[in-house]
mmCIF file of C-alpha atoms in Angstrom:
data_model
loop_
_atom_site.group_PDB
_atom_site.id
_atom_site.type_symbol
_atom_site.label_atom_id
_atom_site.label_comp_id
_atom_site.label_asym_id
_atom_site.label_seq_id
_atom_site.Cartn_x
_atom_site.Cartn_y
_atom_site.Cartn_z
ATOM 1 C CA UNK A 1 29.220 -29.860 -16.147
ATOM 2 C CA UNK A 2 31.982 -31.676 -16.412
ATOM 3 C CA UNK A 3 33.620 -34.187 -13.791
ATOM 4 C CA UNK A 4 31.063 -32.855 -11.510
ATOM 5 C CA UNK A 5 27.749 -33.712 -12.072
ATOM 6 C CA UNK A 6 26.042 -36.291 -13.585
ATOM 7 C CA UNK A 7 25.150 -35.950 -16.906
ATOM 8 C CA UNK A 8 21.733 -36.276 -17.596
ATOM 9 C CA UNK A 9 20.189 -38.531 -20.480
ATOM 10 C CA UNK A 10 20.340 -37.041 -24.336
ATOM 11 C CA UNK A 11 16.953 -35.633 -25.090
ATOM 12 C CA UNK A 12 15.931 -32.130 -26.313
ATOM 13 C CA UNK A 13 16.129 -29.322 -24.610
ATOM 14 C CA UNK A 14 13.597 -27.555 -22.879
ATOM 15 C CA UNK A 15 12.733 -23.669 -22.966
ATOM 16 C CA UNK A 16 9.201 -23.444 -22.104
ATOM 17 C CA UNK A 17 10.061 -23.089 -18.328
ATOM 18 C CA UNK A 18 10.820 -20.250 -16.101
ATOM 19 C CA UNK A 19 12.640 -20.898 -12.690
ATOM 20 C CA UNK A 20 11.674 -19.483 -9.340
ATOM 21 C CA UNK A 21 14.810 -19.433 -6.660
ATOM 22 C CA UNK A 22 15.609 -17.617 -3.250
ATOM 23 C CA UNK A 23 17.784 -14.700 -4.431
ATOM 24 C CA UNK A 24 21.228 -15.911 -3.060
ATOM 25 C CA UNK A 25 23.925 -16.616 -5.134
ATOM 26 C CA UNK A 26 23.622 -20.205 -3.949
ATOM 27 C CA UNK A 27 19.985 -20.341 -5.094
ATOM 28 C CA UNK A 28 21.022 -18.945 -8.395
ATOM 29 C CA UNK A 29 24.487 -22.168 -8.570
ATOM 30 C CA UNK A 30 21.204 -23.936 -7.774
ATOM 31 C CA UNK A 31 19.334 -23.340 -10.868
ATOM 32 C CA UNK A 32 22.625 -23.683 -13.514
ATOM 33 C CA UNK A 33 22.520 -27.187 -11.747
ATOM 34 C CA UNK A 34 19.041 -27.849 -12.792
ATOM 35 C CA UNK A 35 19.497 -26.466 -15.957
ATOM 36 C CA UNK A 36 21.663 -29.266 -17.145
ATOM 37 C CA UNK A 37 20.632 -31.760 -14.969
ATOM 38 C CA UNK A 38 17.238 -31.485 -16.268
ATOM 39 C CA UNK A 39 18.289 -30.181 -19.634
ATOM 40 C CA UNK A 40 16.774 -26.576 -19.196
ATOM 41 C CA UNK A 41 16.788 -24.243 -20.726
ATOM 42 C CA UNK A 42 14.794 -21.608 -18.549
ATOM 43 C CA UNK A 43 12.926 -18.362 -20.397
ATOM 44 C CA UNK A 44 13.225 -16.469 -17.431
ATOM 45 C CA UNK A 45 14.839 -16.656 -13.723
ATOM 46 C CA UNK A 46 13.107 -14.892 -11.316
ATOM 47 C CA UNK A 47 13.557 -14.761 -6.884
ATOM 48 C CA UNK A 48 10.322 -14.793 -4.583
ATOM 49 C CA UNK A 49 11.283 -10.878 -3.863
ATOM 50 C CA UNK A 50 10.540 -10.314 -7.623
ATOM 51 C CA UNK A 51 7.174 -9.562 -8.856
ATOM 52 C CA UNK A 52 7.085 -11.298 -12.383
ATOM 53 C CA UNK A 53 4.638 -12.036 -15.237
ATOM 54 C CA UNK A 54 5.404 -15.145 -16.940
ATOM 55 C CA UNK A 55 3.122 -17.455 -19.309
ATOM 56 C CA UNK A 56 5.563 -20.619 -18.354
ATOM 57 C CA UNK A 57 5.473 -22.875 -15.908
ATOM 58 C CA UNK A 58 7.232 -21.662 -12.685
ATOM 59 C CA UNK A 59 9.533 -24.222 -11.546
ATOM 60 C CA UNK A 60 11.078 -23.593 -7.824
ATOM 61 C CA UNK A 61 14.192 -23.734 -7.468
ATOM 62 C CA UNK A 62 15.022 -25.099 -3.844
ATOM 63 C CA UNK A 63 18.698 -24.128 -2.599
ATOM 64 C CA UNK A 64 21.103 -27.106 -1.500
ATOM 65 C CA UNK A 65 24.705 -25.851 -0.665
ATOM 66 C CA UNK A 66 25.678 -29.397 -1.706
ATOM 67 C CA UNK A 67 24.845 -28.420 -5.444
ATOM 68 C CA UNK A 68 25.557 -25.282 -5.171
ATOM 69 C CA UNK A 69 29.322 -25.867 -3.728
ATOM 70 C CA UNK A 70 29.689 -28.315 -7.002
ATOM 71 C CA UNK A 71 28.185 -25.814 -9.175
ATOM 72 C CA UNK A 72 31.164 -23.268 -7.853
ATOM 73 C CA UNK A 73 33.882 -25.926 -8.221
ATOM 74 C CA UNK A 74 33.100 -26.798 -11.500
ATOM 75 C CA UNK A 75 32.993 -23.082 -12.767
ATOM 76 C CA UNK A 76 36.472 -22.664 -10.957
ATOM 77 C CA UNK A 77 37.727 -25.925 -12.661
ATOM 78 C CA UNK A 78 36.062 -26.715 -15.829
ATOM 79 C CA UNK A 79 36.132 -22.727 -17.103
ATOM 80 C CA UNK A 80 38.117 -20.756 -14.636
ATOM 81 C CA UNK A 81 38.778 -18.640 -11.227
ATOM 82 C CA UNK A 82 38.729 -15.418 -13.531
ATOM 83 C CA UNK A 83 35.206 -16.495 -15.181
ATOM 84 C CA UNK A 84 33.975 -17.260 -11.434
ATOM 85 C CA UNK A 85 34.548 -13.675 -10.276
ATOM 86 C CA UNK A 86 32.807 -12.248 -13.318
ATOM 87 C CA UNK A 87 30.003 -14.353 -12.377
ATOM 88 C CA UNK A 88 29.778 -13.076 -8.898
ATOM 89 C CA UNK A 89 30.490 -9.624 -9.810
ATOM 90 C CA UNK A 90 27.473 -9.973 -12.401
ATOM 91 C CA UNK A 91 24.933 -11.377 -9.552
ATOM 92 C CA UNK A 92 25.515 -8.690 -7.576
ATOM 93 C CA UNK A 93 24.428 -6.320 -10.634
ATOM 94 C CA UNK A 94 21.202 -4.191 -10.839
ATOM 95 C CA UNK A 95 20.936 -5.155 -14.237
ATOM 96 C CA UNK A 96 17.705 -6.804 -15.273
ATOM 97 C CA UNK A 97 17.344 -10.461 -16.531
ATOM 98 C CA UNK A 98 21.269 -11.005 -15.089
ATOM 99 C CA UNK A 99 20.385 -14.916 -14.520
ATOM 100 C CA UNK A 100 19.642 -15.822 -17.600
ATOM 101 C CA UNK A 101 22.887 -13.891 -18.789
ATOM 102 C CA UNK A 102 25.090 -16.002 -15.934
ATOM 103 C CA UNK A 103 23.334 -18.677 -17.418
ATOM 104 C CA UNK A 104 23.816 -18.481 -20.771
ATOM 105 C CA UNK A 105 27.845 -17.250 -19.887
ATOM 106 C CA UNK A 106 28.364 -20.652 -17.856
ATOM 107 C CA UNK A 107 26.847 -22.992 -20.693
ATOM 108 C CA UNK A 108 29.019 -21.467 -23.210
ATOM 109 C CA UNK A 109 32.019 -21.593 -20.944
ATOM 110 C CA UNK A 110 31.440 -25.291 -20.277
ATOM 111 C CA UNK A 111 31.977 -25.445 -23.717
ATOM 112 C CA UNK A 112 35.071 -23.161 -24.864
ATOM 113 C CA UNK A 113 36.698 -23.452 -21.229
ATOM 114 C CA UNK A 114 39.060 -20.927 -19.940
ATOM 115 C CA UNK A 115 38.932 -19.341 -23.186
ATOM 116 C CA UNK A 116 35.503 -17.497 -22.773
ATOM 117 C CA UNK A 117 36.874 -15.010 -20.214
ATOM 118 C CA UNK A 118 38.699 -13.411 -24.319
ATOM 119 C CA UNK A 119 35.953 -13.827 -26.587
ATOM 120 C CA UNK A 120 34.926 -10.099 -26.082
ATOM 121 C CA UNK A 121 33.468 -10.595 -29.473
ATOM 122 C CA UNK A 122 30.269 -12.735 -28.563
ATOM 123 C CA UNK A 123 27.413 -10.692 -26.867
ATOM 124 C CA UNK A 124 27.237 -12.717 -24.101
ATOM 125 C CA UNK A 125 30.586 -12.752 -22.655
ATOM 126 C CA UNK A 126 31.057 -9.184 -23.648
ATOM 127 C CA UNK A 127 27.925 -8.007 -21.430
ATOM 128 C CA UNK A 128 28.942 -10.360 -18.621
ATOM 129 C CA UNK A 129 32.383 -8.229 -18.645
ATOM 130 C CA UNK A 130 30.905 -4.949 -19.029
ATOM 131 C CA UNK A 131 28.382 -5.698 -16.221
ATOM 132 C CA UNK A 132 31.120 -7.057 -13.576
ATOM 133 C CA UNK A 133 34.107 -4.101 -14.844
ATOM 134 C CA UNK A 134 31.050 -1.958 -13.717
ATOM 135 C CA UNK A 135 29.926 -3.142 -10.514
ATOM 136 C CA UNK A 136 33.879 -3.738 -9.771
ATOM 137 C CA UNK A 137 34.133 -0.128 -10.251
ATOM 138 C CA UNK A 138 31.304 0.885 -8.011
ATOM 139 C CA UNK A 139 32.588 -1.235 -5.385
ATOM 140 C CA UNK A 140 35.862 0.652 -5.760
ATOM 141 C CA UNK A 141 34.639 4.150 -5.224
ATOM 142 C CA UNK A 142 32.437 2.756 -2.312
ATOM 143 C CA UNK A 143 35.606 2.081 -0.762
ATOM 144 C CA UNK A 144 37.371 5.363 -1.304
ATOM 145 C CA UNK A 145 34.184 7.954 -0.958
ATOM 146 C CA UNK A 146 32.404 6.746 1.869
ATOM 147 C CA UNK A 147 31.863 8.855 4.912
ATOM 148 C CA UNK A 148 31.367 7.459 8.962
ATOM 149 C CA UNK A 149 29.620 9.507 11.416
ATOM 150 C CA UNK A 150 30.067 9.236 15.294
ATOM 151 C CA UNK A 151 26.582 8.319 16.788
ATOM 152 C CA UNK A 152 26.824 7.148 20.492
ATOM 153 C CA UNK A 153 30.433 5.465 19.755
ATOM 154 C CA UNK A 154 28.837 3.714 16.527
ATOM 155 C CA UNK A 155 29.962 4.691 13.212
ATOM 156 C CA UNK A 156 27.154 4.888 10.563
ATOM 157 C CA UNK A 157 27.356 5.830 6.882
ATOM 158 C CA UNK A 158 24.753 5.282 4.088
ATOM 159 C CA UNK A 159 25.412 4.834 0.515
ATOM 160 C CA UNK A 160 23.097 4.791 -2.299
ATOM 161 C CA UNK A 161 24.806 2.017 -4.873
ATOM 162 C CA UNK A 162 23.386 1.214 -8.240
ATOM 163 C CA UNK A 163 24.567 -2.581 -7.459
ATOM 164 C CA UNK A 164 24.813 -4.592 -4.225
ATOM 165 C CA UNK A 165 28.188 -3.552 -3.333
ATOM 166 C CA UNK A 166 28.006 -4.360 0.387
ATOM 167 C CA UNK A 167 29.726 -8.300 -0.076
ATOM 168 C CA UNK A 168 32.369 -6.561 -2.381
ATOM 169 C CA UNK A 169 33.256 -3.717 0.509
ATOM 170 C CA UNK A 170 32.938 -5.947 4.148
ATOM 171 C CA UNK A 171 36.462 -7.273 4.216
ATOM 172 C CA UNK A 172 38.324 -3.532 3.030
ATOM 173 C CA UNK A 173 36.452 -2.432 6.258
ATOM 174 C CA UNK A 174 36.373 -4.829 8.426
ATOM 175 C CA UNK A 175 39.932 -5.422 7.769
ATOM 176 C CA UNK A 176 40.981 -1.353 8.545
ATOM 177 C CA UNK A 177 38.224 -0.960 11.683
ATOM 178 C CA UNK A 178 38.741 -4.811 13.213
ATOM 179 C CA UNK A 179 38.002 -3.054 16.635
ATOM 180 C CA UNK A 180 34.814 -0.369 15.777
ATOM 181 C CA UNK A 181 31.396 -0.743 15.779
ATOM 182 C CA UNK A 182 30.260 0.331 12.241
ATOM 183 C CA UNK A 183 26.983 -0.033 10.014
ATOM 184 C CA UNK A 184 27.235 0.862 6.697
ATOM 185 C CA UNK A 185 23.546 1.407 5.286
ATOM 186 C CA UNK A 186 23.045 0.687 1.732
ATOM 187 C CA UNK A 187 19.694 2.976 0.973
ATOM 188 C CA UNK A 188 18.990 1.762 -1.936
ATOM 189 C CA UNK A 189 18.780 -2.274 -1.476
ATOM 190 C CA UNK A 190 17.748 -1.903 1.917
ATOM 191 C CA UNK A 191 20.620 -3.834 3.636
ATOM 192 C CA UNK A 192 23.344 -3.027 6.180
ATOM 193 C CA UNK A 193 26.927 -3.625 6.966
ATOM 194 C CA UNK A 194 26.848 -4.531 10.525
ATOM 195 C CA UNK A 195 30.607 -5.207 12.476
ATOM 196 C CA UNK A 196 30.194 -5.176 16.371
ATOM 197 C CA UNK A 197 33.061 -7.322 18.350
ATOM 198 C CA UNK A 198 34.945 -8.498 15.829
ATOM 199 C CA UNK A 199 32.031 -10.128 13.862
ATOM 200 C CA UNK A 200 30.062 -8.854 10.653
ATOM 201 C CA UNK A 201 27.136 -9.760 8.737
ATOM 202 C CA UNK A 202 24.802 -8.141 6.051
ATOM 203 C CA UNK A 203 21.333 -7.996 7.144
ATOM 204 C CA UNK A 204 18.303 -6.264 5.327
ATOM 205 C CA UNK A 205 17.021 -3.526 6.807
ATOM 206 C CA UNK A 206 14.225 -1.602 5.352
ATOM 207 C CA UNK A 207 14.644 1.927 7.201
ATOM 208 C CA UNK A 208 17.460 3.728 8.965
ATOM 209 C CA UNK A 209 16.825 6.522 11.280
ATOM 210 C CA UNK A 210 19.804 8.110 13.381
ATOM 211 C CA UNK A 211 19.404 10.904 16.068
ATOM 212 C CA UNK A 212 20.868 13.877 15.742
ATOM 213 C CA UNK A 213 24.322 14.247 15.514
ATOM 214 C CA UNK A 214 26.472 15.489 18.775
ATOM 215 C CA UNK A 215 28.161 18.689 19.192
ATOM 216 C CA UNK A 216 31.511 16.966 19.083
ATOM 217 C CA UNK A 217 30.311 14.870 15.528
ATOM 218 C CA UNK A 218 29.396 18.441 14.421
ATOM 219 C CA UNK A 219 33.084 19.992 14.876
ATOM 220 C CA UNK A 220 34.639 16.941 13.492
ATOM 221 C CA UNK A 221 32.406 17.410 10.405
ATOM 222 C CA UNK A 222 33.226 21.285 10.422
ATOM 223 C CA UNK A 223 36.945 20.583 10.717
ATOM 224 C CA UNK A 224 37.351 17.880 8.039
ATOM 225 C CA UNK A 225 35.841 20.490 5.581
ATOM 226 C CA UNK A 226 37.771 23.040 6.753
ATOM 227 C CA UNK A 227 40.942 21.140 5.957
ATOM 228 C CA UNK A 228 39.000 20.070 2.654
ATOM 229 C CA UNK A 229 38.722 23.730 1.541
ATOM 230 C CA UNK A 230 41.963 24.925 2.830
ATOM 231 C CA UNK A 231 43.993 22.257 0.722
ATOM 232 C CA UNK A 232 42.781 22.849 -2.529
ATOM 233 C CA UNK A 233 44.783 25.118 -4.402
ATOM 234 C CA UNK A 234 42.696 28.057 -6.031
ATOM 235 C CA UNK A 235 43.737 28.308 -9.517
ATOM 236 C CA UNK A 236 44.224 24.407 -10.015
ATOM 237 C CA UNK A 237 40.706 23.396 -9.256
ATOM 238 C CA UNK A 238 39.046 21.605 -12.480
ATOM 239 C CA UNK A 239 35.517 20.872 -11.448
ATOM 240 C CA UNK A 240 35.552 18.679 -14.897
ATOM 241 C CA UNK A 241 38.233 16.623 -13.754
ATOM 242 C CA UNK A 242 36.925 16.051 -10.465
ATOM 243 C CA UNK A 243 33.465 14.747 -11.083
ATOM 244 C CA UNK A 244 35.453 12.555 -13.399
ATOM 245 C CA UNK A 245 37.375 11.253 -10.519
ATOM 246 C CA UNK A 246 34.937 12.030 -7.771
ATOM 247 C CA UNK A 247 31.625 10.767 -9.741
ATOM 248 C CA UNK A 248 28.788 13.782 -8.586
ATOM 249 C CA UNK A 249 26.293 10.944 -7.625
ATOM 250 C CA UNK A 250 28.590 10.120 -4.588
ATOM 251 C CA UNK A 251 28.316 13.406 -3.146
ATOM 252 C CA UNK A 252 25.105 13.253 -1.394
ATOM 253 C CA UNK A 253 26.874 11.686 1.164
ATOM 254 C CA UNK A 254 30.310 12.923 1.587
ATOM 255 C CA UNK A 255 31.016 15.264 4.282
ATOM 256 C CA UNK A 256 32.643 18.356 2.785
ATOM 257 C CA UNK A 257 29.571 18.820 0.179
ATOM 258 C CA UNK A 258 26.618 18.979 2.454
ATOM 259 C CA UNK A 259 25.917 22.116 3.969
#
């Protein structure tokens, strides 16, 4: 990595190796550091939430926000901002095996620089781009079709993502409720959005279970499909267009389709 850490002593790469790290995105800076520090070239990077099968020797990966924080600066500095954000936007993918992609990404953007963030036509960089546009997009419609109900003076609403969308959403709503207690409950990696005076954090939580929802909930519920019916104009409706805008797996949770 250049200008930023050491470089390690010419000898031949090894590949017999898998790595073992926390599951943050700091653990995961961690192990691109020991990749080249070591000159690694891990089979397979796994986190101790992962149940894995491996013939290697597992290697842990400890996580130092020292190396980490110079892992970050150098992909900022050596490659680019814009090949940064894909990064990010790629950990936070469901997609299987998406370390050893970042991985393989960073080494060849060491190499080609800012450049790598264009070359659509290598495999690598091209999945790296698909993977983020898609999570990107996710994150998006989490922040246009998501649904709060009133329980107790607490908003809750749950969302089942394909990715970990929760870091990509906290600021849009934190930002437009800076007074409200929310939780947003993310079903399917078992984490929640929790703001509560003034403060937020993402915390796992394996089960949700609200109460029963108040008379007054149930006529705000009843009047915002009300208005949600009574707007939509009878002879324009396209239900092709709209589950091309409004995605059908997003429904299960929006207001005016449950019954």
């Amino acid at each position: 990595m250049p200008d930023i850490i050491e470089k390690p002593q010419k000898h031949s790469i090894r590949s017999d190796i898998a790595y073992l790290y926390d599951g943050s995105f700091e653990g995961l800076l961690c192990c691109v550091y020991e990749s080249y520090y070591q000159k690694e070239l891990p089979a397979l990077i796994f986190s101790y939430s992962e149940v894995q099968a491996t013939l290697f020797p597992v290697k842990e990966i400890e996580t130092d926000i020292i190396s980490a924080e110079k892992v970050e600066k150098s992909i900022a500095t050596s490659i680019s901002e814009e090949a940064l954000r894909l990064v990010r936007l790629c950990y936070y993918s469901c997609e299987d095996n998406r370390e050893i992609t970042i991985l393989n990404f960073l080494r060849l953007g060491y190499k080609t620089g800012a450049s790598i963030t264009n070359m659509l036509a290598n495999d690598t960089v091209r999945k790296v781009t698909d993977i983020a546009r898609k999570v990107s997009r996710e994150s998006y419609f989490y922040r246009e079709f998501l649904r709060f109900s009133d329980y107790n003076g607490a908003l809750v609403a749950i969302i089942e993502p394909k990715n970990f969308v929760l870091p990509m959403i906290v600021n849009h709503y934190c930002d437009r409720l800076p007074s409200e207690q929310f939780l947003i409950y993310d079903e399917t990696n078992k984490h929640a959005l929790v703001h509560q005076n003034g403060e937020s954090a993402i915390v796992q939580l394996d089960n949700l279970e609200l109460p029963e929802a108040c008379e007054k909930e149930e006529k705000y519920r009843a009047l915002w499909k009300q208005f949600y019916n009574t707007i939509a104009i009878e002879g324009r409706i396209n239900l092709k267009r709209r589950m091309g805008n409004m995605p059908k797996r997003y429904w299960k949770h929006l207001t005016e389709f449950q019954e």
